[in-house]
mmCIF file of C-alpha atoms in Angstrom:
data_model
loop_
_atom_site.group_PDB
_atom_site.id
_atom_site.type_symbol
_atom_site.label_atom_id
_atom_site.label_comp_id
_atom_site.label_asym_id
_atom_site.label_seq_id
_atom_site.Cartn_x
_atom_site.Cartn_y
_atom_site.Cartn_z
ATOM 1 C CA UNK A 4 13.345 -17.670 14.010
ATOM 2 C CA UNK A 5 11.990 -21.175 16.155
ATOM 3 C CA UNK A 6 12.119 -23.180 13.029
ATOM 4 C CA UNK A 7 14.729 -23.508 11.328
ATOM 5 C CA UNK A 8 14.852 -22.063 7.235
ATOM 6 C CA UNK A 9 13.960 -25.895 6.305
ATOM 7 C CA UNK A 10 11.217 -25.970 8.148
ATOM 8 C CA UNK A 11 10.145 -23.064 7.603
ATOM 9 C CA UNK A 12 10.405 -23.837 4.003
ATOM 10 C CA UNK A 13 8.712 -27.007 3.682
ATOM 11 C CA UNK A 14 5.742 -25.896 5.527
ATOM 12 C CA UNK A 15 5.454 -23.703 3.297
ATOM 13 C CA UNK A 16 5.467 -25.397 -0.128
ATOM 14 C CA UNK A 17 3.174 -28.136 1.203
ATOM 15 C CA UNK A 18 0.459 -26.097 2.015
ATOM 16 C CA UNK A 19 1.160 -24.334 -1.751
ATOM 17 C CA UNK A 20 2.777 -21.152 -0.149
ATOM 18 C CA UNK A 21 4.533 -18.453 -1.256
ATOM 19 C CA UNK A 22 7.011 -15.989 1.488
ATOM 20 C CA UNK A 23 8.725 -12.614 1.663
ATOM 21 C CA UNK A 24 10.518 -10.477 3.429
ATOM 22 C CA UNK A 25 11.127 -6.851 2.673
ATOM 23 C CA UNK A 26 11.489 -3.577 3.710
ATOM 24 C CA UNK A 27 9.092 -0.001 3.492
ATOM 25 C CA UNK A 28 10.066 3.504 3.641
ATOM 26 C CA UNK A 29 12.953 2.463 6.245
ATOM 27 C CA UNK A 30 10.195 1.926 8.452
ATOM 28 C CA UNK A 31 9.266 -1.191 8.767
ATOM 29 C CA UNK A 32 10.693 -3.874 8.321
ATOM 30 C CA UNK A 33 7.361 -7.050 6.402
ATOM 31 C CA UNK A 34 7.818 -10.373 6.592
ATOM 32 C CA UNK A 35 4.156 -11.793 3.933
ATOM 33 C CA UNK A 36 3.624 -15.096 2.762
ATOM 34 C CA UNK A 37 0.678 -16.083 0.193
ATOM 35 C CA UNK A 38 -1.448 -18.563 0.396
ATOM 36 C CA UNK A 39 -4.769 -19.989 0.233
ATOM 37 C CA UNK A 40 -7.435 -19.003 1.623
ATOM 38 C CA UNK A 41 -8.506 -22.291 3.321
ATOM 39 C CA UNK A 42 -4.604 -22.776 4.459
ATOM 40 C CA UNK A 43 -3.243 -19.349 5.649
ATOM 41 C CA UNK A 44 -3.250 -20.476 9.114
ATOM 42 C CA UNK A 45 -0.016 -22.358 9.249
ATOM 43 C CA UNK A 46 2.121 -20.538 7.612
ATOM 44 C CA UNK A 47 0.839 -17.095 9.721
ATOM 45 C CA UNK A 48 1.386 -19.316 12.839
ATOM 46 C CA UNK A 49 5.013 -20.574 11.263
ATOM 47 C CA UNK A 50 5.960 -16.417 10.421
ATOM 48 C CA UNK A 51 4.222 -14.824 13.420
ATOM 49 C CA UNK A 52 6.172 -17.709 15.631
ATOM 50 C CA UNK A 53 9.420 -16.551 14.427
ATOM 51 C CA UNK A 54 9.374 -12.778 14.787
ATOM 52 C CA UNK A 55 7.383 -14.077 18.579
ATOM 53 C CA UNK A 56 10.710 -16.453 19.377
ATOM 54 C CA UNK A 57 13.523 -15.230 16.398
ATOM 55 C CA UNK A 58 16.029 -18.495 15.939
ATOM 56 C CA UNK A 59 19.543 -17.253 15.022
ATOM 57 C CA UNK A 60 21.019 -19.846 14.748
ATOM 58 C CA UNK A 61 25.063 -19.606 13.325
ATOM 59 C CA UNK A 62 24.470 -21.351 10.440
ATOM 60 C CA UNK A 63 20.772 -19.546 8.801
ATOM 61 C CA UNK A 64 22.760 -16.372 10.068
ATOM 62 C CA UNK A 65 25.616 -17.398 7.751
ATOM 63 C CA UNK A 66 23.697 -18.026 5.272
ATOM 64 C CA UNK A 67 21.463 -14.948 4.977
ATOM 65 C CA UNK A 68 25.627 -12.618 5.204
ATOM 66 C CA UNK A 69 26.101 -13.737 1.847
ATOM 67 C CA UNK A 70 22.634 -13.978 0.288
ATOM 68 C CA UNK A 71 23.197 -9.783 1.608
ATOM 69 C CA UNK A 72 26.217 -9.902 -0.794
ATOM 70 C CA UNK A 73 25.128 -11.976 -2.794
ATOM 71 C CA UNK A 74 21.791 -9.785 -3.325
ATOM 72 C CA UNK A 75 23.727 -6.658 -3.431
ATOM 73 C CA UNK A 76 26.171 -7.376 -6.744
ATOM 74 C CA UNK A 77 22.742 -8.155 -8.780
ATOM 75 C CA UNK A 78 21.730 -5.190 -8.010
ATOM 76 C CA UNK A 79 24.538 -3.445 -9.151
ATOM 77 C CA UNK A 80 24.064 -5.222 -12.228
ATOM 78 C CA UNK A 81 21.147 -5.587 -13.121
ATOM 79 C CA UNK A 82 19.302 -2.832 -11.046
ATOM 80 C CA UNK A 83 21.936 -0.451 -11.066
ATOM 81 C CA UNK A 84 19.971 2.717 -11.058
ATOM 82 C CA UNK A 85 18.079 1.217 -8.004
ATOM 83 C CA UNK A 86 21.371 1.033 -6.623
ATOM 84 C CA UNK A 87 22.500 4.154 -7.008
ATOM 85 C CA UNK A 88 19.137 5.980 -5.400
ATOM 86 C CA UNK A 89 20.637 3.176 -3.155
ATOM 87 C CA UNK A 90 23.472 4.565 -2.437
ATOM 88 C CA UNK A 91 22.730 8.083 -2.781
ATOM 89 C CA UNK A 92 20.728 8.113 0.693
ATOM 90 C CA UNK A 93 23.257 6.454 2.773
ATOM 91 C CA UNK A 94 24.809 10.061 1.670
ATOM 92 C CA UNK A 95 22.895 12.310 1.793
ATOM 93 C CA UNK A 96 21.283 11.182 4.630
ATOM 94 C CA UNK A 97 23.262 11.519 8.101
ATOM 95 C CA UNK A 98 21.059 9.334 10.844
ATOM 96 C CA UNK A 99 19.300 6.057 11.489
ATOM 97 C CA UNK A 100 17.270 5.689 9.668
ATOM 98 C CA UNK A 101 17.557 7.056 6.369
ATOM 99 C CA UNK A 102 21.126 7.391 5.841
ATOM 100 C CA UNK A 103 21.600 3.422 6.788
ATOM 101 C CA UNK A 104 21.897 1.345 3.783
ATOM 102 C CA UNK A 105 19.226 -0.993 2.626
ATOM 103 C CA UNK A 106 20.876 -3.785 2.306
ATOM 104 C CA UNK A 107 23.817 -5.377 4.602
ATOM 105 C CA UNK A 108 27.442 -3.237 3.022
ATOM 106 C CA UNK A 109 30.495 -5.724 2.765
ATOM 107 C CA UNK A 110 32.770 -4.459 4.593
ATOM 108 C CA UNK A 111 30.667 -4.893 7.813
ATOM 109 C CA UNK A 112 28.665 -7.705 7.184
ATOM 110 C CA UNK A 113 31.189 -10.417 9.579
ATOM 111 C CA UNK A 114 29.733 -7.889 12.531
ATOM 112 C CA UNK A 115 26.185 -9.646 11.832
ATOM 113 C CA UNK A 116 26.325 -12.352 14.806
ATOM 114 C CA UNK A 117 24.123 -14.390 16.220
ATOM 115 C CA UNK A 118 24.122 -11.731 19.956
ATOM 116 C CA UNK A 119 23.698 -8.267 17.139
ATOM 117 C CA UNK A 120 21.168 -10.203 15.590
ATOM 118 C CA UNK A 121 19.647 -10.810 18.549
ATOM 119 C CA UNK A 122 20.230 -7.196 20.789
ATOM 120 C CA UNK A 123 18.677 -5.487 17.106
ATOM 121 C CA UNK A 124 15.567 -7.501 17.518
ATOM 122 C CA UNK A 125 15.581 -6.902 20.914
ATOM 123 C CA UNK A 126 15.152 -3.685 20.903
ATOM 124 C CA UNK A 127 13.893 -2.758 17.653
ATOM 125 C CA UNK A 128 10.012 -6.016 17.710
ATOM 126 C CA UNK A 129 8.696 -5.028 20.718
ATOM 127 C CA UNK A 130 5.053 -5.882 20.936
ATOM 128 C CA UNK A 131 3.708 -2.190 21.115
ATOM 129 C CA UNK A 132 6.048 -2.118 17.609
ATOM 130 C CA UNK A 133 3.643 -5.183 16.144
ATOM 131 C CA UNK A 134 1.074 -4.749 12.882
ATOM 132 C CA UNK A 135 -0.651 -7.576 11.942
ATOM 133 C CA UNK A 136 -2.494 -7.379 8.950
ATOM 134 C CA UNK A 137 -4.787 -9.586 5.487
ATOM 135 C CA UNK A 138 -6.259 -9.857 2.430
ATOM 136 C CA UNK A 139 -9.420 -11.574 2.181
ATOM 137 C CA UNK A 140 -8.878 -12.502 5.945
ATOM 138 C CA UNK A 141 -11.561 -11.976 8.681
ATOM 139 C CA UNK A 142 -10.015 -9.667 11.322
ATOM 140 C CA UNK A 143 -12.012 -11.810 14.018
ATOM 141 C CA UNK A 144 -9.761 -14.655 13.458
ATOM 142 C CA UNK A 145 -6.419 -13.654 11.886
ATOM 143 C CA UNK A 146 -6.638 -11.518 15.440
ATOM 144 C CA UNK A 147 -7.433 -15.061 16.970
ATOM 145 C CA UNK A 148 -5.065 -16.783 15.702
ATOM 146 C CA UNK A 149 -2.264 -14.656 17.029
ATOM 147 C CA UNK A 150 -3.833 -14.279 20.280
ATOM 148 C CA UNK A 151 -2.920 -18.434 20.140
ATOM 149 C CA UNK A 152 0.607 -18.663 19.066
ATOM 150 C CA UNK A 153 2.283 -21.412 20.982
ATOM 151 C CA UNK A 154 4.474 -18.434 22.779
ATOM 152 C CA UNK A 155 3.393 -15.052 23.759
ATOM 153 C CA UNK A 156 5.377 -12.216 22.898
ATOM 154 C CA UNK A 157 6.094 -10.088 26.548
ATOM 155 C CA UNK A 158 6.838 -6.626 26.936
ATOM 156 C CA UNK A 159 8.665 -8.124 30.560
ATOM 157 C CA UNK A 160 10.674 -11.009 29.102
ATOM 158 C CA UNK A 161 14.200 -10.396 29.602
ATOM 159 C CA UNK A 162 15.450 -9.867 26.773
ATOM 160 C CA UNK A 163 13.151 -6.546 25.956
ATOM 161 C CA UNK A 164 13.262 -5.643 30.125
ATOM 162 C CA UNK A 165 17.586 -5.136 29.134
ATOM 163 C CA UNK A 166 17.188 -4.118 25.785
ATOM 164 C CA UNK A 167 17.499 -0.414 24.527
ATOM 165 C CA UNK A 168 14.309 1.046 23.013
ATOM 166 C CA UNK A 169 14.835 2.497 19.202
ATOM 167 C CA UNK A 170 14.247 6.380 19.945
ATOM 168 C CA UNK A 171 14.224 6.076 15.938
ATOM 169 C CA UNK A 172 11.402 9.621 15.283
ATOM 170 C CA UNK A 173 9.796 10.331 12.211
ATOM 171 C CA UNK A 174 9.445 13.469 13.591
ATOM 172 C CA UNK A 175 12.358 16.228 11.793
ATOM 173 C CA UNK A 176 13.342 13.673 8.495
ATOM 174 C CA UNK A 177 13.791 16.889 5.835
ATOM 175 C CA UNK A 178 16.707 17.772 8.740
ATOM 176 C CA UNK A 179 18.839 14.701 8.640
ATOM 177 C CA UNK A 180 19.213 16.006 4.893
ATOM 178 C CA UNK A 181 22.976 16.643 3.641
ATOM 179 C CA UNK A 182 23.110 19.164 0.764
ATOM 180 C CA UNK A 183 26.033 18.933 -1.486
ATOM 181 C CA UNK A 184 27.043 15.556 -0.418
ATOM 182 C CA UNK A 185 28.765 14.157 -3.185
ATOM 183 C CA UNK A 186 30.519 10.637 -3.822
ATOM 184 C CA UNK A 187 31.648 9.005 -6.401
ATOM 185 C CA UNK A 188 32.599 5.014 -6.746
ATOM 186 C CA UNK A 189 34.476 4.474 -9.637
ATOM 187 C CA UNK A 190 34.493 0.718 -11.793
ATOM 188 C CA UNK A 191 35.250 -0.447 -14.688
ATOM 189 C CA UNK A 192 32.199 -2.126 -15.592
ATOM 190 C CA UNK A 193 33.685 -3.785 -18.404
ATOM 191 C CA UNK A 194 36.244 -5.579 -16.673
ATOM 192 C CA UNK A 195 34.913 -5.915 -13.356
ATOM 193 C CA UNK A 196 31.735 -7.498 -15.433
ATOM 194 C CA UNK A 197 34.584 -10.538 -17.671
ATOM 195 C CA UNK A 198 31.398 -11.746 -19.563
ATOM 196 C CA UNK A 199 31.012 -8.629 -21.820
ATOM 197 C CA UNK A 200 33.646 -7.140 -21.965
ATOM 198 C CA UNK A 201 33.300 -5.035 -25.269
ATOM 199 C CA UNK A 202 30.711 -3.147 -22.935
ATOM 200 C CA UNK A 203 30.988 0.604 -23.485
ATOM 201 C CA UNK A 204 32.034 2.775 -21.111
ATOM 202 C CA UNK A 205 29.149 4.056 -18.512
ATOM 203 C CA UNK A 206 28.413 6.082 -15.760
ATOM 204 C CA UNK A 207 24.908 5.663 -13.564
ATOM 205 C CA UNK A 208 24.472 8.765 -11.555
ATOM 206 C CA UNK A 209 21.685 9.649 -8.616
ATOM 207 C CA UNK A 210 21.170 13.161 -8.011
ATOM 208 C CA UNK A 211 17.868 14.177 -5.834
ATOM 209 C CA UNK A 212 16.714 16.671 -2.671
ATOM 210 C CA UNK A 213 14.983 16.501 -0.134
ATOM 211 C CA UNK A 214 10.602 16.930 -0.845
ATOM 212 C CA UNK A 215 7.909 15.315 1.028
ATOM 213 C CA UNK A 216 7.103 12.621 2.400
ATOM 214 C CA UNK A 217 3.906 10.230 2.514
ATOM 215 C CA UNK A 218 1.896 10.932 6.344
ATOM 216 C CA UNK A 219 0.957 14.136 4.611
ATOM 217 C CA UNK A 220 -1.745 13.208 2.360
ATOM 218 C CA UNK A 221 -1.775 15.864 0.461
ATOM 219 C CA UNK A 222 1.528 16.852 0.779
ATOM 220 C CA UNK A 223 2.727 13.115 -0.794
ATOM 221 C CA UNK A 224 0.220 13.254 -3.783
ATOM 222 C CA UNK A 225 1.476 15.931 -4.250
ATOM 223 C CA UNK A 226 4.809 15.124 -5.045
ATOM 224 C CA UNK A 227 3.430 11.602 -6.598
ATOM 225 C CA UNK A 228 2.501 13.492 -9.397
ATOM 226 C CA UNK A 229 5.235 16.485 -8.742
ATOM 227 C CA UNK A 230 7.641 13.635 -10.390
ATOM 228 C CA UNK A 231 5.345 12.128 -12.663
ATOM 229 C CA UNK A 232 5.161 15.458 -14.489
ATOM 230 C CA UNK A 233 9.489 16.081 -14.341
ATOM 231 C CA UNK A 234 9.013 12.307 -15.823
ATOM 232 C CA UNK A 235 6.594 13.109 -19.127
ATOM 233 C CA UNK A 236 9.369 16.312 -19.591
ATOM 234 C CA UNK A 237 11.989 14.026 -19.488
ATOM 235 C CA UNK A 238 10.517 11.130 -21.619
ATOM 236 C CA UNK A 239 7.131 9.701 -23.720
ATOM 237 C CA UNK A 240 5.160 7.970 -21.247
ATOM 238 C CA UNK A 241 5.424 4.974 -24.570
ATOM 239 C CA UNK A 242 9.639 5.121 -25.514
ATOM 240 C CA UNK A 243 11.450 3.516 -22.582
ATOM 241 C CA UNK A 244 14.768 4.781 -22.069
ATOM 242 C CA UNK A 245 17.501 2.677 -20.858
ATOM 243 C CA UNK A 246 20.161 5.233 -21.291
ATOM 244 C CA UNK A 247 19.647 8.902 -20.263
ATOM 245 C CA UNK A 248 17.277 9.935 -17.249
ATOM 246 C CA UNK A 249 14.645 8.330 -15.558
ATOM 247 C CA UNK A 250 12.765 10.178 -12.390
ATOM 248 C CA UNK A 251 13.082 8.519 -8.986
ATOM 249 C CA UNK A 252 10.666 8.971 -5.314
ATOM 250 C CA UNK A 253 11.523 7.656 -2.170
ATOM 251 C CA UNK A 254 8.573 9.140 0.098
ATOM 252 C CA UNK A 255 10.212 8.049 3.908
ATOM 253 C CA UNK A 256 7.827 9.148 7.355
ATOM 254 C CA UNK A 257 7.644 13.980 7.081
ATOM 255 C CA UNK A 258 9.980 13.391 3.793
ATOM 256 C CA UNK A 259 11.414 12.242 0.831
ATOM 257 C CA UNK A 260 14.044 12.379 -2.103
ATOM 258 C CA UNK A 261 13.262 13.464 -5.538
ATOM 259 C CA UNK A 262 15.862 13.213 -8.401
ATOM 260 C CA UNK A 263 17.334 11.855 -11.533
ATOM 261 C CA UNK A 264 18.855 9.093 -12.478
ATOM 262 C CA UNK A 265 21.264 9.213 -14.939
ATOM 263 C CA UNK A 266 22.726 6.012 -17.182
ATOM 264 C CA UNK A 267 25.228 7.409 -20.546
ATOM 265 C CA UNK A 268 29.414 7.377 -21.018
ATOM 266 C CA UNK A 269 32.074 8.984 -19.529
ATOM 267 C CA UNK A 270 31.463 12.152 -22.550
ATOM 268 C CA UNK A 271 28.251 12.203 -22.115
ATOM 269 C CA UNK A 272 27.782 12.894 -18.444
ATOM 270 C CA UNK A 273 27.467 17.388 -18.703
ATOM 271 C CA UNK A 274 24.888 16.907 -21.938
ATOM 272 C CA UNK A 275 22.617 14.294 -19.504
ATOM 273 C CA UNK A 276 22.615 16.080 -16.850
ATOM 274 C CA UNK A 277 21.241 19.645 -18.791
ATOM 275 C CA UNK A 278 18.417 17.993 -20.746
ATOM 276 C CA UNK A 279 17.541 16.998 -16.575
ATOM 277 C CA UNK A 280 17.668 19.991 -15.825
ATOM 278 C CA UNK A 281 14.965 21.185 -18.071
ATOM 279 C CA UNK A 282 12.336 19.028 -16.463
ATOM 280 C CA UNK A 283 12.217 20.988 -13.378
ATOM 281 C CA UNK A 284 10.303 23.636 -14.244
ATOM 282 C CA UNK A 285 9.520 26.897 -11.972
ATOM 283 C CA UNK A 286 6.269 26.123 -13.223
ATOM 284 C CA UNK A 287 2.838 24.059 -14.580
ATOM 285 C CA UNK A 288 1.043 24.482 -17.263
ATOM 286 C CA UNK A 289 -2.638 22.198 -16.872
ATOM 287 C CA UNK A 290 -2.253 19.875 -19.277
ATOM 288 C CA UNK A 291 1.500 18.594 -17.751
ATOM 289 C CA UNK A 292 -0.203 18.797 -14.196
ATOM 290 C CA UNK A 293 -3.768 16.854 -15.921
ATOM 291 C CA UNK A 294 -1.107 14.418 -17.577
ATOM 292 C CA UNK A 295 1.130 13.685 -14.728
ATOM 293 C CA UNK A 296 -2.113 12.997 -12.743
ATOM 294 C CA UNK A 297 -3.320 9.871 -14.819
ATOM 295 C CA UNK A 298 0.119 8.755 -14.335
ATOM 296 C CA UNK A 299 0.138 9.278 -10.037
ATOM 297 C CA UNK A 300 -2.525 7.139 -9.712
ATOM 298 C CA UNK A 301 -1.594 4.567 -12.425
ATOM 299 C CA UNK A 302 1.902 4.046 -11.022
ATOM 300 C CA UNK A 303 0.150 3.458 -6.942
ATOM 301 C CA UNK A 304 -2.565 1.107 -8.176
ATOM 302 C CA UNK A 305 0.293 -0.933 -10.448
ATOM 303 C CA UNK A 306 2.971 -0.618 -7.658
ATOM 304 C CA UNK A 307 0.901 -0.577 -3.918
ATOM 305 C CA UNK A 308 -2.290 -1.642 -5.169
ATOM 306 C CA UNK A 309 -3.706 -4.073 -7.820
ATOM 307 C CA UNK A 310 -1.035 -7.407 -5.917
ATOM 308 C CA UNK A 311 -2.014 -8.637 -2.932
ATOM 309 C CA UNK A 312 1.401 -8.421 -1.911
ATOM 310 C CA UNK A 313 1.623 -4.562 -1.858
ATOM 311 C CA UNK A 314 -1.670 -4.553 -1.321
ATOM 312 C CA UNK A 315 -0.290 -5.663 2.071
ATOM 313 C CA UNK A 316 2.245 -3.760 2.662
ATOM 314 C CA UNK A 317 0.248 -0.634 1.688
ATOM 315 C CA UNK A 318 -2.653 -1.005 4.061
ATOM 316 C CA UNK A 319 -0.245 -2.242 6.963
ATOM 317 C CA UNK A 320 2.083 1.085 7.256
ATOM 318 C CA UNK A 321 0.125 3.677 5.483
ATOM 319 C CA UNK A 322 -1.623 6.162 8.073
ATOM 320 C CA UNK A 323 -4.189 7.298 4.898
ATOM 321 C CA UNK A 324 -6.821 4.469 2.957
ATOM 322 C CA UNK A 325 -6.283 4.178 -1.033
ATOM 323 C CA UNK A 326 -9.619 6.342 -1.326
ATOM 324 C CA UNK A 327 -8.214 8.822 0.247
ATOM 325 C CA UNK A 328 -3.915 8.946 -1.535
ATOM 326 C CA UNK A 329 -6.876 8.185 -5.160
ATOM 327 C CA UNK A 330 -8.652 11.317 -4.352
ATOM 328 C CA UNK A 331 -5.433 13.624 -2.751
ATOM 329 C CA UNK A 332 -3.973 12.644 -5.916
ATOM 330 C CA UNK A 333 -7.155 13.672 -8.350
ATOM 331 C CA UNK A 334 -7.478 17.248 -6.370
ATOM 332 C CA UNK A 335 -3.685 17.713 -6.780
ATOM 333 C CA UNK A 336 -3.365 21.614 -8.337
ATOM 334 C CA UNK A 337 -1.209 23.326 -10.644
ATOM 335 C CA UNK A 338 -0.384 25.091 -7.699
ATOM 336 C CA UNK A 339 0.435 22.268 -5.516
ATOM 337 C CA UNK A 340 2.869 21.495 -8.359
ATOM 338 C CA UNK A 341 4.280 24.350 -8.888
ATOM 339 C CA UNK A 342 4.591 24.811 -4.557
ATOM 340 C CA UNK A 343 6.505 21.671 -4.981
ATOM 341 C CA UNK A 344 8.941 22.091 -8.068
ATOM 342 C CA UNK A 345 9.823 25.757 -6.016
ATOM 343 C CA UNK A 346 10.647 23.862 -2.852
ATOM 344 C CA UNK A 347 13.311 21.373 -4.990
ATOM 345 C CA UNK A 348 15.177 23.449 -7.951
ATOM 346 C CA UNK A 349 16.627 25.868 -5.441
ATOM 347 C CA UNK A 350 18.365 23.375 -2.970
ATOM 348 C CA UNK A 351 21.745 21.361 -4.100
ATOM 349 C CA UNK A 352 21.764 18.368 -4.489
ATOM 350 C CA UNK A 353 23.283 15.371 -2.854
ATOM 351 C CA UNK A 354 25.461 12.897 -5.655
ATOM 352 C CA UNK A 355 26.553 9.598 -5.856
ATOM 353 C CA UNK A 356 28.042 8.919 -9.753
ATOM 354 C CA UNK A 357 29.507 5.156 -9.568
ATOM 355 C CA UNK A 358 31.296 3.619 -13.527
ATOM 356 C CA UNK A 359 34.177 4.291 -14.896
ATOM 357 C CA UNK A 360 34.673 8.297 -13.715
ATOM 358 C CA UNK A 361 36.639 9.435 -10.982
ATOM 359 C CA UNK A 362 34.982 12.941 -11.369
ATOM 360 C CA UNK A 363 30.774 13.895 -11.883
ATOM 361 C CA UNK A 364 29.938 17.918 -11.932
ATOM 362 C CA UNK A 365 29.180 19.573 -8.707
ATOM 363 C CA UNK A 366 25.456 20.201 -9.540
ATOM 364 C CA UNK A 367 24.208 23.795 -8.152
ATOM 365 C CA UNK A 368 20.710 22.924 -7.634
ATOM 366 C CA UNK A 369 18.304 20.723 -9.297
ATOM 367 C CA UNK A 370 17.917 22.852 -11.811
ATOM 368 C CA UNK A 371 21.124 24.634 -13.119
ATOM 369 C CA UNK A 372 23.940 21.848 -14.934
#
């Protein structure tokens, strides 16, 4: 970043702003700030300048390397279902970016030095790849603020000119899926936890197959509803389930990953797989489709549209509008859901498991224990 983290933090705090970063669909890296409507220009200026001329200072790099290790550990313990789905992505797909980890693995953390980061930035952050977006800011004012940055982002700059352009594309993501790949990460979670030595032995696993991505809005809507149909079959919406099976769906560009996670005692693995497999029917009834559409619309509104920061991610990375997506969800038919389920249930899934087990049952297909 052009400014140090201390300078950036101080400016953000002085304007009552908050800022952060994230990743969307393994295709976009996002930096964003939440500000008062009358004080958005200074935070935007600092974030945009940091993207145009990053300052990879060694002390800041070391700080973030420690941060990435800590975030991975927190995810592993506080949100183990999210952790196993993240790990499943790395074995279910064999090419970048879908097969790349969402967080820096500890074993390659030391490779994130100043030179490597600069080379990666020069390759990915080409001016033609930059998108700017805002909520509750006039479009002309946003463009003007970017154009009057103190440093111009030029494709002719030496670091861009000598970089290797990224060739990553979402055109053929489904072909990157590795059916049947299997990985088990043994860990005695009670022993590692230390602060809770009497916790019961447990296994957390993710089982998934490739499905539709989010570029085609109709196919995307069908997969969103199909996920909710499966979720409804697994457990009632009003009953939280800490243990047992939960469905998941990770959309990317032209492909996605759909399946279920399991959290249970080692002795209950096979019974939980059987229960989860039964939630992937060969066909569904109209009532299940109606429930799925309502739940899918609610989930999209809650996770992508309700909060300004989430809506900003949506409008800056989606090829369709919120109205188009909601309309597509409302238009999903029984035949659409049957088509999605038929495409996924016969596939041999990829599996990742962690916990008190050295083995995990081989699952022949998503709807077969």
